[in-house]
Coordinates of C-alpha atoms in Angstrom, one line a residue:
M1 CA 3.8 -25.6 -34.6
L2 CA 5.3 -22.1 -34.4
Q3 CA 8.6 -23.5 -33.2
H4 CA 8.6 -26.1 -36.0
A5 CA 7.8 -23.4 -38.6
V6 CA 10.7 -21.2 -37.4
H7 CA 13.2 -24.1 -37.3
T8 CA 12.3 -25.4 -40.7
R9 CA 11.7 -21.9 -42.2
G10 CA 8.4 -23.2 -43.4
P11 CA 5.1 -21.2 -43.5
L12 CA 3.6 -20.0 -40.3
P13 CA 0.4 -21.7 -39.1
D14 CA -2.8 -19.7 -39.5
G15 CA -4.8 -18.3 -36.6
D16 CA -7.5 -21.0 -36.8
N17 CA -4.9 -23.7 -36.6
I18 CA -3.3 -22.1 -33.5
R19 CA -6.7 -21.8 -31.8
Q20 CA -7.5 -25.4 -32.5
R21 CA -4.2 -26.4 -30.9
L22 CA -4.8 -24.3 -27.8
G23 CA -8.1 -26.0 -27.4
A24 CA -6.5 -29.4 -27.3
R25 CA -5.6 -31.3 -24.1
G26 CA -2.2 -30.4 -22.9
S27 CA 0.4 -27.9 -24.2
H28 CA 2.2 -27.8 -27.5
A29 CA 5.2 -29.2 -25.8
D30 CA 3.2 -32.3 -25.1
V31 CA 2.7 -33.1 -28.8
P32 CA 5.2 -35.8 -29.7
T33 CA 7.1 -36.3 -32.9
V34 CA 5.8 -39.0 -35.3
A35 CA 8.7 -41.2 -34.2
D36 CA 8.0 -40.8 -30.5
Y37 CA 4.3 -41.3 -30.9
L38 CA 4.6 -44.4 -33.1
T39 CA 7.1 -46.0 -30.6
T40 CA 4.6 -45.5 -27.8
W41 CA 1.7 -46.5 -30.0
L42 CA 3.3 -49.8 -30.8
S43 CA 4.0 -50.7 -27.2
G44 CA 0.3 -50.3 -26.3
L45 CA -1.3 -52.2 -29.2
K46 CA -3.6 -55.1 -28.3
V47 CA -3.4 -57.2 -31.5
D48 CA -1.8 -60.6 -32.4
E49 CA 1.9 -60.9 -32.5
N50 CA 2.2 -61.3 -36.3
T51 CA 0.3 -58.0 -36.8
I52 CA 2.6 -56.3 -34.2
R53 CA 5.6 -57.5 -36.1
G54 CA 4.2 -56.2 -39.4
Y55 CA 3.5 -52.8 -37.8
E56 CA 7.0 -52.7 -36.2
S57 CA 8.6 -53.4 -39.6
I58 CA 6.7 -50.7 -41.3
V59 CA 7.4 -48.2 -38.6
R60 CA 11.1 -49.0 -38.4
I61 CA 11.8 -49.3 -42.1
H62 CA 9.5 -46.6 -43.6
L63 CA 7.6 -44.3 -41.3
I64 CA 10.3 -43.2 -38.8
P65 CA 13.1 -42.7 -41.4
H66 CA 10.8 -40.6 -43.6
L67 CA 8.4 -38.9 -41.1
G68 CA 9.9 -39.4 -37.7
S69 CA 11.2 -35.9 -37.0
I70 CA 7.9 -34.2 -37.8
P71 CA 5.6 -33.1 -34.9
L72 CA 2.5 -35.3 -35.0
D73 CA 0.1 -32.4 -35.2
T74 CA 1.8 -30.9 -38.3
L75 CA 1.9 -34.1 -40.3
R76 CA 0.3 -33.3 -43.7
P77 CA -0.5 -35.1 -46.9
H78 CA 2.4 -33.6 -48.7
H79 CA 4.8 -35.3 -46.2
L80 CA 3.2 -38.7 -47.1
K81 CA 3.4 -38.0 -50.8
A82 CA 7.1 -37.2 -50.5
M83 CA 7.6 -40.4 -48.5
F84 CA 5.9 -42.6 -51.1
A85 CA 7.8 -40.8 -53.9
A86 CA 11.1 -41.6 -52.2
I87 CA 10.1 -45.2 -51.6
E88 CA 9.2 -45.6 -55.3
Q89 CA 12.5 -44.0 -56.3
R90 CA 14.4 -46.4 -54.1
G91 CA 12.5 -49.3 -55.7
A92 CA 13.5 -48.1 -59.2
E93 CA 17.2 -48.0 -58.0
I94 CA 16.9 -51.6 -56.7
R95 CA 15.5 -52.9 -59.9
T96 CA 18.2 -51.1 -61.9
A97 CA 20.9 -52.6 -59.7
E98 CA 19.4 -56.1 -60.0
S99 CA 19.9 -56.0 -63.8
S100 CA 23.3 -54.3 -63.7
P101 CA 26.2 -56.1 -65.6
D102 CA 28.4 -55.3 -62.6
A103 CA 28.4 -58.3 -60.2
D104 CA 29.2 -56.1 -57.2
V105 CA 26.2 -53.8 -57.9
R106 CA 23.9 -56.8 -58.2
A107 CA 25.3 -58.2 -54.9
S108 CA 24.6 -54.9 -53.1
V109 CA 20.8 -55.5 -53.5
R110 CA 20.8 -59.3 -53.3
R111 CA 18.6 -59.5 -50.2
V112 CA 16.8 -56.2 -50.8
R113 CA 13.3 -56.2 -52.2
P114 CA 11.6 -53.2 -53.9
C115 CA 8.5 -51.9 -52.1
G116 CA 5.5 -52.9 -54.2
P117 CA 2.0 -51.6 -54.3
S118 CA 0.7 -54.0 -51.6
T119 CA 3.4 -52.9 -49.2
R120 CA 2.7 -49.2 -49.9
Q121 CA -0.9 -49.9 -49.1
R122 CA 0.1 -51.5 -45.8
I123 CA 2.3 -48.5 -44.9
R124 CA -0.6 -46.2 -45.5
A125 CA -3.0 -48.4 -43.5
A126 CA -0.7 -48.6 -40.5
L127 CA -0.2 -44.9 -40.4
R128 CA -3.9 -44.3 -40.8
K129 CA -4.7 -46.5 -37.8
A130 CA -2.0 -44.9 -35.7
I131 CA -3.2 -41.4 -36.3
N132 CA -6.8 -42.4 -35.8
D133 CA -5.8 -43.7 -32.4
A134 CA -4.1 -40.4 -31.6
L135 CA -7.2 -38.5 -32.6
A136 CA -9.4 -40.8 -30.4
E137 CA -7.1 -40.2 -27.5
E138 CA -7.2 -36.4 -28.2
L139 CA -3.4 -36.2 -28.5
I140 CA -4.2 -34.1 -31.5
V141 CA -7.4 -32.3 -32.4
G142 CA -9.0 -30.3 -35.1
V143 CA -7.1 -32.0 -37.9
T144 CA -8.0 -34.5 -40.6
N145 CA -6.0 -37.7 -40.7
P146 CA -3.6 -37.1 -43.6
A147 CA -3.3 -40.8 -44.3
T148 CA -7.0 -40.8 -45.4
L149 CA -6.3 -38.1 -48.0
V150 CA -3.4 -39.8 -49.8
R151 CA -4.0 -42.6 -52.2
T152 CA -1.5 -45.4 -53.0
P153 CA -1.5 -47.5 -56.2
A154 CA -4.1 -50.2 -55.7
D155 CA -3.4 -52.2 -58.8
R156 CA -2.2 -55.7 -58.1
P157 CA 0.3 -57.2 -60.5
L158 CA -1.6 -59.8 -62.6
P159 CA -0.3 -63.3 -63.3
I160 CA 1.4 -63.8 -66.6
V161 CA 1.6 -67.2 -68.2
W162 CA 4.9 -68.7 -69.3
E163 CA 3.9 -69.1 -72.9
P164 CA 6.5 -70.8 -75.2
E165 CA 7.6 -67.5 -76.8
R166 CA 8.2 -66.0 -73.4
V167 CA 10.2 -69.0 -72.3
E168 CA 12.4 -68.8 -75.4
R169 CA 13.1 -65.1 -74.7
W170 CA 13.9 -66.0 -71.0
K171 CA 16.4 -68.6 -72.1
T172 CA 18.1 -66.0 -74.3
T173 CA 18.0 -62.9 -72.1
G174 CA 17.0 -64.1 -68.6
E175 CA 14.1 -61.7 -68.8
V176 CA 11.1 -62.4 -66.6
P177 CA 8.0 -60.6 -67.9
G178 CA 6.4 -59.8 -64.5
P179 CA 6.5 -60.4 -60.7
I180 CA 3.8 -63.1 -60.9
M181 CA 4.4 -65.8 -63.4
V182 CA 2.3 -69.0 -64.0
W183 CA 3.5 -72.2 -65.6
T184 CA 1.5 -73.8 -68.4
E185 CA 0.1 -77.2 -67.7
E186 CA 3.1 -78.8 -69.6
L187 CA 5.6 -76.9 -67.5
L188 CA 3.8 -77.9 -64.3
V189 CA 3.9 -81.6 -65.3
R190 CA 7.7 -81.3 -65.9
F191 CA 8.1 -79.8 -62.4
L192 CA 6.0 -82.4 -60.6
D193 CA 7.8 -85.3 -62.3
H194 CA 11.2 -83.7 -61.4
A195 CA 10.1 -83.2 -57.8
A196 CA 8.7 -86.7 -57.4
E197 CA 12.1 -88.1 -58.5
H198 CA 14.5 -85.6 -56.8
D199 CA 12.6 -84.5 -53.6
P200 CA 10.1 -87.2 -52.7
D201 CA 9.9 -85.9 -49.1
L202 CA 8.2 -82.6 -50.3
Y203 CA 6.7 -83.8 -53.6
P204 CA 3.3 -84.6 -51.9
L205 CA 3.1 -81.1 -50.5
F206 CA 4.0 -79.5 -53.9
H207 CA 1.4 -81.7 -55.6
F208 CA -1.3 -80.7 -53.2
M209 CA -0.4 -77.0 -53.7
A210 CA -0.3 -77.3 -57.5
Y211 CA -3.6 -79.1 -57.7
R212 CA -5.7 -77.3 -55.0
G213 CA -3.9 -74.0 -54.4
P214 CA -3.6 -73.7 -50.6
R215 CA -1.2 -71.0 -49.3
R216 CA 2.2 -72.1 -48.2
G217 CA 1.5 -71.7 -44.5
E218 CA -1.8 -73.6 -44.9
A219 CA -0.1 -76.6 -46.5
C220 CA 2.6 -76.7 -43.9
G221 CA 0.1 -76.3 -41.1
L222 CA -2.5 -78.9 -42.4
R223 CA -3.6 -81.0 -39.5
D224 CA -3.5 -84.8 -39.8
A225 CA -6.9 -85.1 -38.2
E226 CA -8.4 -82.8 -40.9
V227 CA -7.3 -85.0 -43.8
R228 CA -10.1 -87.5 -44.9
L229 CA -8.6 -89.5 -47.7
G230 CA -11.6 -91.8 -48.1
R231 CA -13.8 -88.8 -48.7
R232 CA -11.1 -86.9 -50.7
E233 CA -11.3 -83.8 -48.7
V234 CA -9.4 -81.7 -46.1
T235 CA -10.4 -78.9 -43.7
I236 CA -8.0 -76.0 -43.7
N237 CA -8.3 -74.4 -40.2
N238 CA -4.6 -74.0 -39.3
Q239 CA -1.5 -72.4 -40.8
I240 CA 2.2 -72.1 -39.9
A241 CA 3.1 -68.4 -39.8
V242 CA 6.7 -67.2 -39.9
H243 CA 7.8 -64.5 -37.3
G244 CA 11.3 -63.6 -38.3
H245 CA 12.7 -67.2 -38.4
T246 CA 10.4 -68.5 -35.7
I247 CA 7.3 -70.4 -36.7
R248 CA 4.0 -70.4 -34.9
Q249 CA 0.7 -72.2 -35.6
K250 CA -2.4 -70.0 -35.9
P251 CA -5.8 -70.0 -37.5
P252 CA -6.3 -68.6 -41.0
K253 CA -6.7 -64.8 -41.0
S254 CA -10.3 -64.6 -42.4
R255 CA -13.5 -66.6 -42.0
A256 CA -13.2 -67.5 -45.7
G257 CA -9.8 -69.0 -45.0
N258 CA -11.4 -71.6 -42.8
R259 CA -12.7 -74.0 -45.5
D260 CA -13.1 -77.5 -46.8
V261 CA -11.1 -78.4 -49.9
T262 CA -12.0 -81.4 -51.9
F263 CA -9.5 -83.1 -54.2
D264 CA -9.3 -85.6 -57.1
A265 CA -8.4 -89.2 -57.3
D266 CA -4.8 -88.6 -58.4
T267 CA -4.2 -86.3 -55.4
A268 CA -5.9 -88.9 -53.1
A269 CA -3.4 -91.5 -54.4
V270 CA -0.4 -89.3 -53.8
L271 CA -1.5 -88.4 -50.3
T272 CA -2.4 -92.0 -49.4
A273 CA 1.1 -93.1 -50.5
Y274 CA 2.6 -90.3 -48.5
R275 CA 0.7 -91.3 -45.4
A276 CA 1.9 -94.9 -45.7
R277 CA 5.5 -93.7 -46.2
R278 CA 5.2 -91.4 -43.2
A279 CA 3.9 -94.4 -41.1
A280 CA 7.0 -96.4 -41.9
Q281 CA 9.3 -93.4 -41.0
R282 CA 7.4 -93.1 -37.7
L283 CA 7.8 -96.8 -36.9
A284 CA 11.5 -96.6 -37.6
A285 CA 11.9 -93.5 -35.4
G286 CA 10.1 -95.1 -32.4
P287 CA 9.8 -92.9 -29.3
A288 CA 11.9 -90.1 -30.9
W289 CA 9.0 -89.3 -33.3
P290 CA 7.4 -86.0 -32.2
D291 CA 3.6 -85.7 -32.1
T292 CA 3.1 -82.5 -34.1
G293 CA -0.4 -83.3 -35.2
L294 CA 0.5 -82.2 -38.7
F295 CA 0.0 -84.1 -41.9
F296 CA 3.0 -82.9 -43.9
V297 CA 6.2 -83.4 -41.8
R298 CA 9.9 -83.9 -42.4
P299 CA 11.3 -87.5 -42.4
N300 CA 12.1 -87.1 -38.7
G301 CA 8.5 -86.1 -37.9
H302 CA 9.2 -82.5 -37.2
S303 CA 7.2 -79.7 -38.9
W304 CA 8.4 -78.1 -42.1
H305 CA 9.6 -74.6 -41.8
P306 CA 7.9 -72.6 -44.6
N307 CA 11.1 -70.9 -45.6
L308 CA 12.8 -74.2 -46.0
V309 CA 10.0 -75.4 -48.2
T310 CA 10.4 -72.3 -50.4
Q311 CA 14.2 -72.8 -50.7
R312 CA 13.8 -76.5 -51.7
F313 CA 11.1 -75.5 -54.3
L314 CA 13.4 -72.8 -55.9
K315 CA 16.3 -75.3 -56.0
L316 CA 14.1 -77.8 -57.8
V317 CA 13.0 -75.2 -60.3
R318 CA 16.5 -74.2 -61.1
R319 CA 17.8 -77.8 -61.4
A320 CA 14.9 -78.7 -63.7
G321 CA 15.8 -75.8 -66.0
L322 CA 12.3 -74.4 -65.7
P323 CA 11.4 -70.7 -66.1
P324 CA 11.2 -69.2 -62.6
I325 CA 8.1 -68.8 -60.5
R326 CA 7.6 -68.3 -56.8
L327 CA 6.2 -71.1 -54.6
H328 CA 3.1 -69.0 -54.1
D329 CA 2.6 -69.0 -57.9
L330 CA 1.6 -72.7 -57.7
R331 CA -1.5 -71.3 -56.0
H332 CA -2.0 -68.9 -58.9
G333 CA -1.5 -71.8 -61.4
A334 CA -4.1 -74.0 -59.6
A335 CA -6.7 -71.2 -59.9
T336 CA -5.8 -70.4 -63.6
I337 CA -6.1 -74.1 -64.6
A338 CA -9.4 -74.4 -62.8
L339 CA -10.8 -71.3 -64.5
A340 CA -9.5 -72.3 -67.9
A341 CA -11.3 -75.7 -67.4
G342 CA -14.6 -73.8 -67.1
I343 CA -15.0 -74.2 -63.3
D344 CA -17.4 -71.6 -61.9
I345 CA -15.5 -68.6 -60.4
K346 CA -17.4 -69.0 -57.1
V347 CA -16.2 -72.5 -56.7
V348 CA -12.6 -71.4 -57.4
S349 CA -12.9 -68.5 -55.0
D350 CA -14.1 -70.8 -52.2
Q351 CA -11.3 -73.2 -53.0
L352 CA -8.7 -70.5 -52.6
G353 CA -10.3 -69.0 -49.4
H354 CA -10.9 -65.6 -51.0
T355 CA -13.3 -63.4 -49.1
T356 CA -15.2 -62.4 -52.3
T357 CA -15.2 -63.5 -55.9
T358 CA -14.2 -60.0 -56.9
L359 CA -10.6 -60.7 -55.8
T360 CA -10.6 -63.9 -57.8
R361 CA -12.0 -62.2 -60.9
D362 CA -9.6 -59.2 -60.7
T363 CA -6.6 -61.4 -60.2
Y364 CA -7.2 -64.1 -62.8
Q365 CA -9.3 -62.5 -65.6
S366 CA -6.2 -61.8 -67.7
V367 CA -5.0 -65.4 -67.8
T368 CA -8.1 -67.4 -68.5
K369 CA -7.6 -67.0 -72.2
D370 CA -9.3 -70.3 -73.2
L371 CA -12.6 -68.8 -72.1
H372 CA -12.0 -65.6 -74.1
R373 CA -10.9 -67.7 -77.1
K374 CA -14.2 -69.6 -76.9
A375 CA -16.1 -66.3 -76.8
A376 CA -14.2 -65.0 -79.8
D377 CA -14.9 -68.2 -81.7
A378 CA -18.6 -67.9 -80.9
V379 CA -18.7 -64.4 -82.1
A380 CA -16.9 -65.3 -85.3
E381 CA -19.3 -68.3 -85.9
R382 CA -22.4 -66.0 -85.6
I383 CA -20.9 -63.5 -88.0
R384 CA -19.9 -66.2 -90.4
S385 CA -23.4 -67.7 -90.4
R386 CA -24.9 -64.3 -91.1
R387 CA -22.5 -63.7 -94.0
G388 CA -23.4 -67.1 -95.4
E389 CA -27.1 -66.1 -95.2
A390 CA -26.4 -62.9 -97.0
L391 CA -24.7 -64.7 -99.9

């Protein structure tokens, strides 16, 4: 710590801090920098591959560039606050460049995404775990994990409905009101009709997502043996996860993610017609047809890559002239329509595979306006009746 203070011209550590360091296992020279420690930490983690990839990305893109040169035992909350401030500033620069009238400036950030609140929470969580592991191994002692003392914004962006007024402004200015947008029922019908005509191979999958709200990986990974058309239900117990560009099948992350999902007669008809069409494709392919065990497959029998599904979805949206949403927003739309129809929030939460109804309520309370409108009408009716009595 003394060497670091001298080299950086920072404040000298106090006596208590020095005594704590002297009581730790090993000498000060043994204390690695944040970069060295995180590199070693990653190599020794015993978690699933997707989690490893997530940690590696966070360490490479955020933690090492901002904190890597700092000795691990001198890492403090102010270092983390400076990192998050820099990340937020970079996000603002990206958003400004995206709306620039200069095509070259827009092109410079074409594949660059701002770091949102959820990502900042994951950065903090990864660092918190890494430092907790260092404390458990007594690589550092007598210090409080700085990642537990720094808070990141926890507010999730809420879905916003593409009301007609917002659509008209989007047509004029290209302005999208928020990162999570939801189609009205009328816009959803337009999309599904367009997809049925122009992309019949993927239309059944899009229909299923729009009506019942599974995640992209869950729809792509739906097992054929878990689809019971006669009972109008499926069991979601598998997903296709993307690792870079490689795909891998794995169980849903949480216990709540493993769930039965029932569906309506219209969806049953769409899926039944799809299964018959798939059978004809399989018969035509003969021995070349692969046995993936999946329900939704490409015309050649191979699994759908989730990224390709997203690309095809976005192309359909553009060609249909519809206001933009993400593929994942079909899930938000399914939840919004269900809640607006008066479906109990616990039922909707179970349908989506949420761990608690709190997440469902916090995410969708701002878009279930029909329920609020009915409440407002009920209040007005009571007041109106009282005013009538007074007269």
